[in-house]
């Protein structure tokens, strides 16, 4: 979230140009103006008026009602000052020697006024010298009359005083002065000094116009009008003032590169701007395509051409059918052969008969497969004989794990959910909060007008809107929140940088937050005036004594057209604490809850009644809304479970005959299976809760659904496998045969899923890492329960059906025979899906042209998906995570629409060595004599290219301001009493009465002197001892008009003084701002740019530097999200490949599964690009999980193909007939019905990341598993594991398919 408040320790002083005008005439103030206006020329002065050594204004003849003095308009010869005055004048005005045209009183006035402007410019000596020369010449030049002409006078207490002058001055001087000063920074406000001392002038003429404007009573500026002219009347005998100017790149008075980026030394050392990252593109006619897209298209054309050429050539050469089987005489060592009948029954692919012929088909198994088959045969028989023991023991173990739920806790804090504790951003945040100060909490209101039919929003800067803002502020001030019996108000918790007033960012600050001042200050006219003079006019200063920049309190305007603003932005900064469980934080949270409730109940209706919109937020809003989200979709998720349960019950049961459906149905078995899924989830949560891991809302809402979707597949496959066995076999034989047939493939799929889910635990985001761990254990427990408890339940259910007992009511027995027994010794007839697979689906896929078309189509989509991947953007929109009806939805939309300033950015310097022996001071600062490639100069240079650096402004530098504050030129800042103690500026107590009134030269401070003379400093830098002594003074000094550079309030939290006595400041920060960030990509790119900049500076300066902004902790994951995704996907797919290879001992088979899984994942990425789904931890987890889920679409079909005899086409048909129906009904439809319900979710995150992605996964898995994979196997499948063997034994055997 963009945090946009700035503190300037500057008291909105007239600082600025009370100096400008006052310097010239000794101050400003209204006086009684005479009607007489005249021009003093040669003719009126007998040729003596405008000549060398002659004055146009000399001495002070009066003062206005506000106390500002006025010069006498009478000309007189210049005078010779006494030695002391001459030395004083020389110290400030070295260009003036000999006679002068000012008295000591005039000079003191000049000195007093320019001291307010000196701190702005002292960092650039050339600018300061040019600036002082202008006012020195105006006030004290002995040749004053040659370029000053009094044009009007007025009366003050009966005396004539100057009311207006013409100041003849060359354009060269004006241009030189402006060029030397235009880039000088005022770090305290992250802006240029010209904004304060020149009202943001764009050229020297605008600066002259600002200086020469006559100011009203009590308003900073010149007391009389000054008309700056460059052309002199020919007959006047006057000469324009043309004192030499100094360039900011001058070697003797040179400025830093930050203040003078165009100087030769700076331009030669300037680092090149980072190159703009532009993607390669190719234009084909009117179509502009990316290079990767063109390359993929060319690759596809080449591959398809080669493939089709091969296909037609292969078809042409194929003249005879391939033999169905190939007898194998020798069996490899270690191989295991399992016999099956050589007679094929089209409806019963694997069967066991009592009579075994002499030559039979057998399946050659790998060592692992052999052991698994033996295990499942013995285990199946044992379970069928001891179902009660198996059921009770397995459920009992799971229930023991569930006991950990007594320690169950839910984590809802965003920083704990989305930020890894070991991440760089988390460590940097911890360092910043611990060593400096935690970033303040933000409470915000955005009040906006409604756009008209043309989309144009009217201005909100109206009397009625401002009065509404006062009403809202009154209600906010009246909030009293109850915390532990005490009442908490805004003033108890708000940030107060410079006193007792909250640093509220609102245009009401232009009225000192007091509605009674609205009319007396001038209402709307005063607002307009403050928009232009917020830095200079004292009446525009805020209640907390700092300037309020309009862009921080307004939105919806362009450029500096503040009157066009369509939104008020009110920000309440609140004190923050490191300890989130401390009383300070809890008090703030209590107030924030009351604030949000007020906004909902009172402020929203109030604003809407004025035809305006209101959006609002508090620091704790996101966390509170996430908590509310936990119940937002409870009904949706419950319906999803019920729909899946209903489908499971129908799928598991037999509905061939309506008369026996109450016996053959499997509702109770389905319900029991769902309960086992729930138990596995609870056991997983219980285990991790017992070891101290907190759960998340995603776990509670998604994992049950996920495990149910995964677990249902195995339930269907197990039940269907038992049904395929001969009914006359005892239950032990049927269960044993079924487990041997499907147990290994279920094991393979489940282990692959567990490993794929477990890979997600490597993702650094806590919420997703915990989710992956919980899911992996839940899937593992679900698998174990399925092969134990669910198999026992199958035994009970089949015994129930054979005993003619009613489903759901097993105690009720009916007479007659059940459907299963009526079939005698035959297996059940194949269902509709099985017949479709055998008679329609498989024959179509066996057509050669269809095969070529399928391969080309799926290959095209995969390659297109690769090209589309470049369009996927990293990030996670906050609106998606929140419920659709959350009040924060509108707030986040308005943030991007109205905020005109980006989040604060701090460059944190660790272990800064300020000792005299170190060069680090000059490596960091940006004033005169600092290194051209110093940190602050480089920040200023980077701000010139904000489109690539994302840095909006030069940094506010406590170091620059401290060095300026120490400087002898800033004689109003660092001062000391005779006893060596700190002496504040003359406009602060005890030098000035705190009760108001005049702040003249106080007797208390009249003997104060500057802390240092130039001779006391080493190249204008303090020694180690001087630095240590004066830095605490600077940080505790209050800013005022006489010294705007003091550090209290502005830099209090930016320097750590702990342990600095050893010459090392362990932590300090330089504040700037990011550019406005509107998209997730902007946040990611700005963080990347800041880190690259800091890394470059750290390496160049050999100083530890890192950037910090409050949002970095949440966006760090996206810097390497693609790398994280690719690594995790590679590990997941690799794990599946290894499992397949170990179990099947077939590289060919494992490679085909690997190819199909990779295509599914790549295609899913392509779907994400088409649906504009961003890449984040949620989507990465989904991608990793897709590997595990997609395994089920591949493994069962591939395994059935591997153990079936015949040529590839026949084996593909057989595999689809036996397993295709189970994959479609038990895997595809099961997941589909559960996923479809999620589209009704109230939370966008479910719709986007669970409904859309899971739906795409199910459809892609179905198409690849039942269309592409069969075609691929029929063309390039591995050889059959079936072999012809002689009869080895006479005893009957049972069937096995694995």
Coordinates of C-alpha atoms in Angstrom, one line a residue, residues 500-782:
X500 CA 1.4 18.0 20.8
X501 CA -0.5 18.0 17.5
X502 CA -1.1 15.0 15.3
X503 CA 0.6 14.9 12.0
X504 CA -2.7 14.4 10.2
X505 CA -2.4 14.8 6.4
X506 CA -5.5 16.8 5.4
X507 CA -6.1 20.1 3.6
X508 CA -7.8 21.1 6.9
X509 CA -4.2 21.7 8.1
X510 CA -4.3 24.9 6.0
X511 CA -6.8 26.1 8.7
X512 CA -4.9 24.6 11.6
X513 CA -7.6 21.8 11.8
X514 CA -9.9 24.4 13.3
X515 CA -13.3 25.0 11.6
X516 CA -13.5 28.5 13.1
X517 CA -10.5 29.5 11.0
X518 CA -12.2 28.7 7.8
X519 CA -13.9 32.0 7.3
X520 CA -11.4 34.1 9.1
X521 CA -8.5 32.7 6.9
X522 CA -10.5 33.3 3.7
X523 CA -12.2 30.0 3.0
X524 CA -11.7 28.7 -0.5
X525 CA -9.4 31.5 -1.5
X526 CA -7.1 30.6 1.3
X527 CA -7.0 27.0 0.1
X528 CA -6.1 28.2 -3.4
X529 CA -3.4 30.5 -2.0
X530 CA -1.9 27.7 0.1
X531 CA -1.8 25.4 -2.9
X532 CA 0.8 27.8 -4.3
X533 CA 2.5 28.9 -1.1
X534 CA 2.3 25.9 1.2
X535 CA 6.1 26.1 1.7
X536 CA 6.3 29.8 2.4
X537 CA 3.2 31.2 3.9
X538 CA 3.0 31.0 7.7
X539 CA -0.8 31.0 7.6
X540 CA -0.6 27.8 5.5
X541 CA 1.5 26.0 8.0
X542 CA 0.0 22.9 9.6
X543 CA -1.1 22.6 13.2
X544 CA 1.9 20.3 13.7
X545 CA 4.2 23.0 12.3
X546 CA 5.3 21.4 9.1
X547 CA 4.4 22.2 5.5
X548 CA 1.6 20.1 3.9
X549 CA 2.2 19.4 0.3
X550 CA -1.1 19.4 -1.5
X551 CA -0.3 16.2 -3.4
X552 CA -0.4 14.2 -0.1
X553 CA -3.9 15.3 0.7
X554 CA -5.5 15.5 -2.8
X555 CA -6.0 13.0 -5.6
X556 CA -7.4 13.0 -9.1
X557 CA -5.6 15.9 -10.6
X558 CA -2.9 16.4 -13.3
X559 CA 0.4 18.2 -12.9
X560 CA 0.0 20.9 -10.2
X561 CA -3.6 21.7 -11.0
X562 CA -4.7 21.1 -7.4
X563 CA -8.0 22.9 -7.9
X564 CA -9.0 20.1 -10.3
X565 CA -8.6 17.5 -7.6
X566 CA -11.6 15.1 -7.4
X567 CA -10.7 13.5 -4.1
X568 CA -9.7 14.4 -0.6
X569 CA -7.1 12.0 1.0
X570 CA -7.0 12.1 4.8
X571 CA -4.2 10.2 6.4
X572 CA -3.8 9.6 10.1
X573 CA -0.3 8.3 11.0
X574 CA -0.4 6.3 14.2
X575 CA 2.6 5.3 16.3
X576 CA 3.8 1.8 15.7
X577 CA 5.6 -0.7 17.9
X578 CA 7.9 -3.6 17.2
X579 CA 6.0 -5.9 19.6
X580 CA 2.7 -6.6 17.8
X581 CA 1.3 -8.0 21.0
X582 CA 2.2 -5.0 23.2
X583 CA -0.2 -2.7 24.8
X584 CA 0.6 0.1 22.4
X585 CA -0.3 -2.0 19.4
X586 CA -3.5 -3.3 21.0
X587 CA -4.6 0.2 21.9
X588 CA -4.1 1.2 18.3
X589 CA -6.0 -1.8 17.0
X590 CA -8.9 -1.0 19.4
X591 CA -9.1 2.5 18.0
X592 CA -8.8 1.3 14.4
X593 CA -11.8 -1.1 14.9
X594 CA -13.8 1.9 16.3
X595 CA -12.6 4.0 13.3
X596 CA -13.8 1.4 10.8
X597 CA -17.1 1.0 12.5
X598 CA -17.6 4.8 12.5
X599 CA -16.8 4.9 8.8
X600 CA -19.3 2.1 8.0
X601 CA -22.1 3.4 10.3
X602 CA -21.9 7.2 10.1
X603 CA -19.3 8.5 7.6
X604 CA -20.4 6.4 4.7
X605 CA -24.1 7.5 4.8
X606 CA -23.0 11.1 5.5
X607 CA -20.8 11.2 2.4
X608 CA -23.2 9.4 0.1
X609 CA -25.9 11.8 1.1
X610 CA -23.7 14.5 -0.5
X611 CA -23.4 12.5 -3.7
X612 CA -19.8 11.6 -3.0
X613 CA -18.0 8.3 -2.5
X614 CA -16.0 7.2 0.6
X615 CA -13.4 4.5 0.9
X616 CA -11.5 3.8 4.0
X617 CA -8.9 1.5 5.6
X618 CA -6.9 1.0 8.8
X619 CA -3.6 -0.7 9.5
X620 CA -5.4 -3.8 10.8
X621 CA -8.1 -3.9 8.1
X622 CA -6.5 -6.6 5.9
X623 CA -6.0 -8.9 8.9
X624 CA -9.5 -8.4 10.0
X625 CA -11.0 -9.0 6.6
X626 CA -8.9 -12.2 6.2
X627 CA -10.5 -13.4 9.5
X628 CA -13.9 -12.6 8.1
X629 CA -13.0 -14.5 4.9
X630 CA -12.8 -17.7 6.9
X631 CA -16.6 -17.8 7.2
X632 CA -17.4 -16.1 3.9
X633 CA -17.3 -19.3 1.8
X634 CA -18.3 -21.9 4.4
X635 CA -21.6 -22.7 2.7
X636 CA -20.0 -22.8 -0.7
X637 CA -17.4 -25.3 0.4
X638 CA -19.9 -27.4 2.3
X639 CA -22.1 -27.6 -0.8
X640 CA -19.0 -28.7 -2.8
X641 CA -18.4 -31.5 -0.3
X642 CA -22.0 -32.6 -0.4
X643 CA -22.1 -32.6 -4.2
X644 CA -18.9 -34.7 -4.3
X645 CA -20.3 -37.1 -1.6
X646 CA -23.5 -37.5 -3.6
X647 CA -21.6 -38.3 -6.8
X648 CA -19.3 -40.7 -5.0
X649 CA -22.3 -42.6 -3.7
X650 CA -23.8 -42.9 -7.2
X651 CA -20.5 -43.9 -8.7
X652 CA -19.6 -46.6 -6.3
X653 CA -23.1 -48.2 -6.4
X654 CA -24.8 -50.4 -9.0
X655 CA -28.0 -49.1 -10.5
X656 CA -28.6 -51.6 -13.2
X657 CA -31.8 -52.8 -11.6
X658 CA -34.2 -50.4 -9.8
X659 CA -35.7 -53.3 -7.8
X660 CA -32.4 -54.0 -6.0
X661 CA -30.9 -50.5 -5.9
X662 CA -31.4 -50.2 -2.2
X663 CA -29.1 -53.2 -1.7
X664 CA -26.6 -52.6 -4.5
X665 CA -26.1 -48.9 -3.8
X666 CA -23.0 -47.7 -1.9
X667 CA -24.2 -44.6 0.0
X668 CA -23.0 -45.8 3.4
X669 CA -19.7 -46.9 1.9
X670 CA -19.3 -43.5 0.2
X671 CA -20.2 -41.7 3.4
X672 CA -17.6 -43.7 5.3
X673 CA -15.0 -42.9 2.6
X674 CA -15.7 -39.2 3.0
X675 CA -15.4 -39.5 6.8
X676 CA -12.0 -41.2 6.3
X677 CA -10.9 -38.2 4.2
X678 CA -12.0 -35.8 6.9
X679 CA -10.2 -37.9 9.5
X680 CA -7.0 -37.8 7.4
X681 CA -7.2 -34.0 7.2
X682 CA -7.9 -33.6 10.9
X683 CA -5.0 -36.0 11.7
X684 CA -2.7 -33.9 9.5
X685 CA -3.7 -30.7 11.2
X686 CA -3.6 -32.3 14.6
X687 CA 0.0 -33.6 14.1
X688 CA 1.3 -30.2 12.9
X689 CA -0.6 -28.4 15.7
X690 CA 1.0 -30.7 18.2
X691 CA 4.5 -29.8 17.0
X692 CA 3.6 -26.1 17.2
X693 CA 2.7 -25.1 13.7
X694 CA -0.2 -22.7 13.2
X695 CA -2.8 -23.5 10.6
X696 CA -4.1 -21.0 8.0
X697 CA -7.5 -20.3 6.6
X698 CA -6.6 -21.7 3.2
X699 CA -5.7 -25.0 4.9
X700 CA -9.1 -25.3 6.6
X701 CA -11.0 -24.5 3.4
X702 CA -9.0 -26.1 0.6
X703 CA -7.2 -29.1 1.9
X704 CA -10.4 -31.1 2.8
X705 CA -11.7 -30.5 -0.7
X706 CA -8.3 -31.3 -2.2
X707 CA -7.8 -34.5 -0.3
X708 CA -11.4 -35.5 -1.0
X709 CA -10.9 -35.0 -4.7
X710 CA -7.7 -37.0 -4.6
X711 CA -9.0 -39.7 -2.3
X712 CA -12.2 -40.3 -4.2
X713 CA -10.2 -41.5 -7.2
X714 CA -8.7 -44.4 -5.2
X715 CA -12.1 -45.2 -3.7
X716 CA -13.7 -45.6 -7.1
X717 CA -10.7 -47.6 -8.5
X718 CA -10.7 -50.0 -5.5
X719 CA -14.5 -50.6 -5.6
X720 CA -14.5 -51.1 -9.4
X721 CA -11.6 -53.5 -9.2
X722 CA -13.5 -55.6 -6.6
X723 CA -16.6 -55.6 -8.8
X724 CA -14.6 -56.9 -11.7
X725 CA -13.7 -60.1 -9.8
X726 CA -15.7 -63.3 -10.1
X727 CA -18.6 -63.2 -7.7
X728 CA -18.3 -66.9 -6.8
X729 CA -14.8 -66.3 -5.5
X730 CA -14.7 -65.9 -1.7
X731 CA -14.4 -62.3 -0.5
X732 CA -10.8 -63.0 0.5
X733 CA -10.0 -63.9 -3.2
X734 CA -11.8 -60.9 -4.6
X735 CA -10.2 -58.4 -2.2
X736 CA -6.8 -60.0 -2.8
X737 CA -7.1 -60.0 -6.6
X738 CA -8.4 -56.4 -6.6
X739 CA -5.5 -55.2 -4.6
X740 CA -3.0 -57.0 -6.7
X741 CA -4.6 -55.5 -9.8
X742 CA -4.8 -51.8 -8.8
X743 CA -2.7 -51.6 -5.6
X744 CA 0.6 -50.9 -7.3
X745 CA -0.8 -48.2 -9.6
X746 CA -2.7 -46.6 -6.6
X747 CA 0.6 -46.7 -4.6
X748 CA 2.5 -45.1 -7.5
X749 CA -0.1 -42.3 -8.0
X750 CA -0.4 -41.6 -4.2
X751 CA 3.4 -41.5 -3.6
X752 CA 3.8 -39.2 -6.6
X753 CA 1.1 -36.9 -5.2
X754 CA 2.6 -36.9 -1.7
X755 CA 6.0 -36.1 -3.2
X756 CA 4.6 -33.4 -5.5
X757 CA 2.8 -31.7 -2.6
X758 CA 5.8 -32.0 -0.3
X759 CA 7.9 -30.1 -2.8
X760 CA 5.7 -27.1 -2.0
X761 CA 7.3 -27.0 1.4
X762 CA 10.4 -25.5 -0.3
X763 CA 8.4 -22.4 -1.2
X764 CA 9.5 -19.6 1.2
X765 CA 6.1 -18.1 1.7
X766 CA 4.9 -19.4 5.0
X767 CA 1.2 -19.8 4.1
X768 CA 2.0 -21.9 1.0
X769 CA 4.8 -23.8 2.7
X770 CA 2.5 -24.8 5.6
X771 CA -0.3 -25.6 3.2
X772 CA 2.0 -27.9 1.2
X773 CA 3.2 -29.7 4.3
X774 CA -0.3 -30.2 5.7
X775 CA -1.6 -31.4 2.3
X776 CA 1.3 -33.9 1.8
X777 CA 0.7 -35.5 5.2
X778 CA -3.1 -35.5 4.7
X779 CA -2.8 -37.2 1.3
X780 CA -0.4 -39.8 2.7
X781 CA -2.7 -40.5 5.6
X782 CA -5.7 -40.7 3.3

